[in-house]
Short mmCIF file of C-alpha atoms in Angstrom, two decimals:
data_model
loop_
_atom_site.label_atom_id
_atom_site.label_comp_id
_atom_site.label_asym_id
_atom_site.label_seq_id
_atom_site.Cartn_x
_atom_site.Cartn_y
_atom_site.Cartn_z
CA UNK A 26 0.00 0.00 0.00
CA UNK A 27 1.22 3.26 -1.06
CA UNK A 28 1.07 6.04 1.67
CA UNK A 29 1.31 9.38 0.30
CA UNK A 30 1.69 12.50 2.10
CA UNK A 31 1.38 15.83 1.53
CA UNK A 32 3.80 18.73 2.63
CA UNK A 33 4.41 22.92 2.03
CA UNK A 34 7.45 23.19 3.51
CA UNK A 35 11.16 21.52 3.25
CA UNK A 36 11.02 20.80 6.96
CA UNK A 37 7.64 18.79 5.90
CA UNK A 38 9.41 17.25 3.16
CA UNK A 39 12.10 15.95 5.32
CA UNK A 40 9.76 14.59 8.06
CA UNK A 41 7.40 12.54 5.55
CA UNK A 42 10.64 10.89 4.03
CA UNK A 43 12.28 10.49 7.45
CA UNK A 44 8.67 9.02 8.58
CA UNK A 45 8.36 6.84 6.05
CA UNK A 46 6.13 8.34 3.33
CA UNK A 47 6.21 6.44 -0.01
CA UNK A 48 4.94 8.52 -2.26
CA UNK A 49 4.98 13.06 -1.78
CA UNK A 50 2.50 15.23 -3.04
CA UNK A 51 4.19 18.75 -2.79
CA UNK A 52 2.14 21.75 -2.30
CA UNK A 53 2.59 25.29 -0.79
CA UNK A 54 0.32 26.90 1.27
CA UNK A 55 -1.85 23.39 2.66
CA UNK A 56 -3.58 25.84 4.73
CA UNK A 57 -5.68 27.08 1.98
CA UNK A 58 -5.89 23.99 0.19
CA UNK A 59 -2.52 23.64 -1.36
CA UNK A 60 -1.24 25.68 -4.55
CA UNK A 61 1.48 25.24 -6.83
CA UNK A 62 4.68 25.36 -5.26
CA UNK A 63 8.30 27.49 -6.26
CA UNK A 64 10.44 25.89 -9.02
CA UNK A 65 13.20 25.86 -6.04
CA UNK A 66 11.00 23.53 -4.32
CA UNK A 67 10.39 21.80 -6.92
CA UNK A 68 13.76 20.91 -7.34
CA UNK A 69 14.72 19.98 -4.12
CA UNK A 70 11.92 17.35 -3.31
CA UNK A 71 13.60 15.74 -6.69
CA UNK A 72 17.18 14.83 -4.82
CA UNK A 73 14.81 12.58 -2.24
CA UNK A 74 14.73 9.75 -3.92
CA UNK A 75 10.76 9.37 -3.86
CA UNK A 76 8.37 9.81 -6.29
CA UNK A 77 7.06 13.08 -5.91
CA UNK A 78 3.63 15.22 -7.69
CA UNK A 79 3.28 18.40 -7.36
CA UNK A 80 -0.17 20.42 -7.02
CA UNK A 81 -0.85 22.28 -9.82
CA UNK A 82 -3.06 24.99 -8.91
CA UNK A 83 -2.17 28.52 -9.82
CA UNK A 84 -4.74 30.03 -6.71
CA UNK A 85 -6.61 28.99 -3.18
CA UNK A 86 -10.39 29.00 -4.06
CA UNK A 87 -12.57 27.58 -6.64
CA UNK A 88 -11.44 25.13 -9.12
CA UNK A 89 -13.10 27.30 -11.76
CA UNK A 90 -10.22 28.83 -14.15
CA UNK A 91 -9.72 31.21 -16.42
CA UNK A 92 -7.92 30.90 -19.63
CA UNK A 93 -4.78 32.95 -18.57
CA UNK A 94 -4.75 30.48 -15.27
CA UNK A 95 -5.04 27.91 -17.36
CA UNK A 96 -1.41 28.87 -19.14
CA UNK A 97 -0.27 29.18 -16.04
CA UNK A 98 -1.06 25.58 -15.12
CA UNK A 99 0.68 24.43 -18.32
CA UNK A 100 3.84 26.75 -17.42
CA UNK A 101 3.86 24.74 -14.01
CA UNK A 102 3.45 21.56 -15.58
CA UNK A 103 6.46 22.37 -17.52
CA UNK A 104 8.43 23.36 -14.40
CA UNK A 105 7.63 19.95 -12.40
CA UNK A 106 9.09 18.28 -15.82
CA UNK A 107 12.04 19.77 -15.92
CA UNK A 108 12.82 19.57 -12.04
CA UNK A 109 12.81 15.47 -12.64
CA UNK A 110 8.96 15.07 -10.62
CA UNK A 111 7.40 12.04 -11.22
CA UNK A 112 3.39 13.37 -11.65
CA UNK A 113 0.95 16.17 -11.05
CA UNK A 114 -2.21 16.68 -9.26
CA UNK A 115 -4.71 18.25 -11.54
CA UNK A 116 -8.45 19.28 -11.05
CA UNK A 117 -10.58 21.82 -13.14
CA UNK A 118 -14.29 22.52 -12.66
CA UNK A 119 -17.04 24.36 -14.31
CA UNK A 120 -19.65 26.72 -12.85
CA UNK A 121 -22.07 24.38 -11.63
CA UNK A 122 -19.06 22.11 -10.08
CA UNK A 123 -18.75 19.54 -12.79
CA UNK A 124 -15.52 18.88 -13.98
CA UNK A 125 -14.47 20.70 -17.01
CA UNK A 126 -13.48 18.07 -19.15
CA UNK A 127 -12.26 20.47 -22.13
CA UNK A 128 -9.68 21.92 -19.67
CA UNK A 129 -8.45 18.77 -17.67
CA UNK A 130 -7.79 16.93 -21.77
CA UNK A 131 -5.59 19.47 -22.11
CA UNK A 132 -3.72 19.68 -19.53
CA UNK A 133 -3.55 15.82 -19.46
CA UNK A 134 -2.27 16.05 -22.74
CA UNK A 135 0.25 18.89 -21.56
CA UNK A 136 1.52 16.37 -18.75
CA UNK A 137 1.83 13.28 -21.04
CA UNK A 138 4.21 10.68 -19.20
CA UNK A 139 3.71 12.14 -16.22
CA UNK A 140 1.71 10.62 -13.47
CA UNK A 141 -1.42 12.21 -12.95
CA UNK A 142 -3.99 12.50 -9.88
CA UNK A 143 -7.09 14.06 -10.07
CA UNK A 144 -7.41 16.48 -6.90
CA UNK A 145 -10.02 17.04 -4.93
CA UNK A 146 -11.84 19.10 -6.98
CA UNK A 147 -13.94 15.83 -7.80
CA UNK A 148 -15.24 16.27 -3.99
CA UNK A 149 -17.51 19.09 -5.30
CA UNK A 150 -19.26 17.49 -8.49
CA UNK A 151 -22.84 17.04 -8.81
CA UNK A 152 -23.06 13.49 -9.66
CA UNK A 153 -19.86 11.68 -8.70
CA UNK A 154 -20.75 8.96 -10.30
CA UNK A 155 -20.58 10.81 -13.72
CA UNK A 156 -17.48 12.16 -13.13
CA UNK A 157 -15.90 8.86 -11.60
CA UNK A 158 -16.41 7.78 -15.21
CA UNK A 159 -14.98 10.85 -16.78
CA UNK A 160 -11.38 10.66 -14.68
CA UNK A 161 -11.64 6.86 -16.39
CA UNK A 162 -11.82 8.57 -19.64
CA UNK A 163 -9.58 10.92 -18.91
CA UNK A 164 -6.78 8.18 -18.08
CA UNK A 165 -6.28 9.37 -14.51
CA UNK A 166 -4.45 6.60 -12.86
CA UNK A 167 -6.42 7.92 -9.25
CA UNK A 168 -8.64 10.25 -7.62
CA UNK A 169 -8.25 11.77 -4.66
CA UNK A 170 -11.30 12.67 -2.65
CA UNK A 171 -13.00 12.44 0.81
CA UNK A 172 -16.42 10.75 -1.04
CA UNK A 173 -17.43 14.58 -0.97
CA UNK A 174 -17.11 15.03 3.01
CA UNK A 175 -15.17 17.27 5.45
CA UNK A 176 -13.14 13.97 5.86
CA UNK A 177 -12.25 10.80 4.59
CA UNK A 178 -14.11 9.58 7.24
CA UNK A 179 -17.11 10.87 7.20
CA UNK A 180 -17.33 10.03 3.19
CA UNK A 181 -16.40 6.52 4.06
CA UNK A 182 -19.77 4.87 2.91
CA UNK A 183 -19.49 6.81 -0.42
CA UNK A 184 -15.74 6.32 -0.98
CA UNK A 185 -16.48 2.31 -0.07
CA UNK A 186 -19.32 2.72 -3.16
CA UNK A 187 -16.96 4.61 -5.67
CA UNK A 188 -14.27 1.59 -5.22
CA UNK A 189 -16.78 -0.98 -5.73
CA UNK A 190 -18.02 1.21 -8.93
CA UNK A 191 -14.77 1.73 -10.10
CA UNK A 192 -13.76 -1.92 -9.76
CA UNK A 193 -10.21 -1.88 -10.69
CA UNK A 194 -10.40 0.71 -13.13
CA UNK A 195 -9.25 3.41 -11.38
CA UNK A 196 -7.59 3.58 -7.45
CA UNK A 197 -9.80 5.59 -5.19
CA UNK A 198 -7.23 7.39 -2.81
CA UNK A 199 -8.90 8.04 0.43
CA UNK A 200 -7.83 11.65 1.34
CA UNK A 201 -8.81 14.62 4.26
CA UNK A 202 -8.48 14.19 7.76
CA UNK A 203 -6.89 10.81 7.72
CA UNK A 204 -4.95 10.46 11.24
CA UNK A 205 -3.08 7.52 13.17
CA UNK A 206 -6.08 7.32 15.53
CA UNK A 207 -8.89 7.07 12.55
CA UNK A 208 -7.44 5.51 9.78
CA UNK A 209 -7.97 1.81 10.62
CA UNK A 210 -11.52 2.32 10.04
CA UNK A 211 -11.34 3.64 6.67
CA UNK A 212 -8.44 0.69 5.95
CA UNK A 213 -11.35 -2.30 7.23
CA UNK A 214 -13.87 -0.90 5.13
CA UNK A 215 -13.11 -1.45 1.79
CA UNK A 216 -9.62 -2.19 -0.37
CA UNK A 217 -7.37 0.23 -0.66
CA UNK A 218 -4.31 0.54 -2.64
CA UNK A 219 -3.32 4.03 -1.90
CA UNK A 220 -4.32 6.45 0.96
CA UNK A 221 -3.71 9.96 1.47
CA UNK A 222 -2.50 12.32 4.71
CA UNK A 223 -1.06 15.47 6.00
CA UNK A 224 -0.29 14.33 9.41
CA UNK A 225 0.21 17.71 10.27
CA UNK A 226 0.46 19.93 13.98
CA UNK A 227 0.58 23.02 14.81
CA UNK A 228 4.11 23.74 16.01
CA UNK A 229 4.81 25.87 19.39
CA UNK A 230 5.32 29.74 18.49
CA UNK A 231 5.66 33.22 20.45
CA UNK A 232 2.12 35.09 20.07
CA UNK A 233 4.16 38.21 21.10
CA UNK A 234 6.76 38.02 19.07
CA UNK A 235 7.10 40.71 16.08
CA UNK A 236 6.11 37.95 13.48
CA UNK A 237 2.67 36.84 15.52
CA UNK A 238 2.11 40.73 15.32
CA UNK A 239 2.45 41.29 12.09
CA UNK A 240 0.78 38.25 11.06
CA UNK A 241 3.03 36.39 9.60
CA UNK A 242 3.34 33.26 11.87
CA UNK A 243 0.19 32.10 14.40
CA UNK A 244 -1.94 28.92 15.43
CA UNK A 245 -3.09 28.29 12.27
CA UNK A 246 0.30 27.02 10.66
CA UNK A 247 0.42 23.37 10.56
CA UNK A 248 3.53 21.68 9.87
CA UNK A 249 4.23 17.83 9.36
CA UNK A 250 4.76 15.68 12.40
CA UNK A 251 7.80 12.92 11.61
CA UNK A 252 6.31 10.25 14.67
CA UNK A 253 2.67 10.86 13.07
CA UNK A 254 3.81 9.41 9.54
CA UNK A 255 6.40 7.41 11.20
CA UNK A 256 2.88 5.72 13.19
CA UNK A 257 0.77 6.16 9.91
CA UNK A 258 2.92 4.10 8.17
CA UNK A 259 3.40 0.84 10.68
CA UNK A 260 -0.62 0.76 10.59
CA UNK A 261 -0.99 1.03 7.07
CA UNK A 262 2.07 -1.33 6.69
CA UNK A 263 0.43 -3.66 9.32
CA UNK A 264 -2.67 -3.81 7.09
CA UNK A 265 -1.01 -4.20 3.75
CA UNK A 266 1.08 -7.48 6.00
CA UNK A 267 -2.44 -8.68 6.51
CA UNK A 268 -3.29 -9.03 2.54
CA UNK A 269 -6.48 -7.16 3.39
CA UNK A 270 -5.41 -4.67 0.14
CA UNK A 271 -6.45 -5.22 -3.37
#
């Protein structure tokens, strides 16, 4: 079983690898959601020795984007090819929250032999059903989502339904909220070949010092806890041991 997990940060980056993380998806900002990260980062997550994708999301918000955001996805595509990144995590809706299908061809085509993962933006569709069967189409390899909840747990039921739809064709990645003290539930209800986490804190800081002032630094920074992956990954390890994954 593949665990993947997210980081904004080279401190992040270091703890997930020293923790045990096999795969990285490498963001900045995971605070709002995760955006496209510096080339400089880019680069450095490549000397790891891990397969790493990198968001590509030019903007916190909507998935809704405009043409010129659009090039701008393309441009960062481009930059997590050259640093030596193994894939990118994609997602493109429309106005009514379906995905945009004309946008996400092209920017599969853009990423050809890259991996790809289809981001959360499937979490807001209107039949995810529908657009379980688009990604197919599409050729995503996997889909990350929550089943369309705050967390992974909550959207168990639907995520459970989604694998059994998807039967093979695609790996549902079970993603939001998933912690050390949760995650056996979502691993004993249904197969999973790939699971998703942050395993983020928030680290101590000074409220009165100058950078709490000014805003810069405060409670809601998270940043990724080493023993939390390190404990993520004997359970999910544990569970793969037990051949009760696909």
């Amino acid at each position: 079983m593949i665990l993947e997990i997210c980081v904004d940060d080279v401190a992040g980056l270091e703890a997930a690898v020293s923790g045990g993380a096999d795969r990285i998806e490498l963001c900045a900002a995971l605070s709002g959601g995760g955006v496209t990260p510096s080339a400089g980062f880019m680069h450095q997550a490549a000397t790891y020795g891990l397969p790493v994708s990198v968001m590509i999301r030019p903007r916190a918000g909507d998935f809704v984007f405009t043409r010129a955001e659009a090039d701008v996805m393309k441009r960062d595509i481009d930059a997590a090819r050259t640093a030596g990144l193994s894939g990118v995590v994609l997602g493109a809706s429309r106005d009514d929250g379906s995905l945009d299908i004309a946008l996400l061809e092209e920017l599969r085509r853009h990423a050809d032999g890259l991996d790809m993962t289809l981001h959360r933006a499937f979490d807001v569709v209107p039949d995810m059903d529908e657009a379980l069967e688009a990604a197919i189409a599409l050729g995503f390899p996997r889909i990350l989502t929550s089943g369309g909840a705050r967390s992974a747990l909550e959207g168990i039921e639907t995520l459970a339904r989604l694998s059994e739809i998807a039967a093979g064709r695609i790996v549902i990645m079970p993603g939001a909220g998933v912690r050390p003290q949760s995650v056996q539930t979502v691993l004993d209800r249904f197969p999973i070949r790939e699971i998703h986490a942050s395993c983020s804190a928030v680290p101590p800081y000074d409220p009165e010092s100058m950078a709490a002032k000014l805003g810069f630094t405060g409670a809601g920074r998270k940043a990724t806890d080493e023993a939390a992956v390190r404990e993520l990954k004997a359970i999910v390890s544990a569970h793969h041991k037990g051949g009760a994954t696909l």
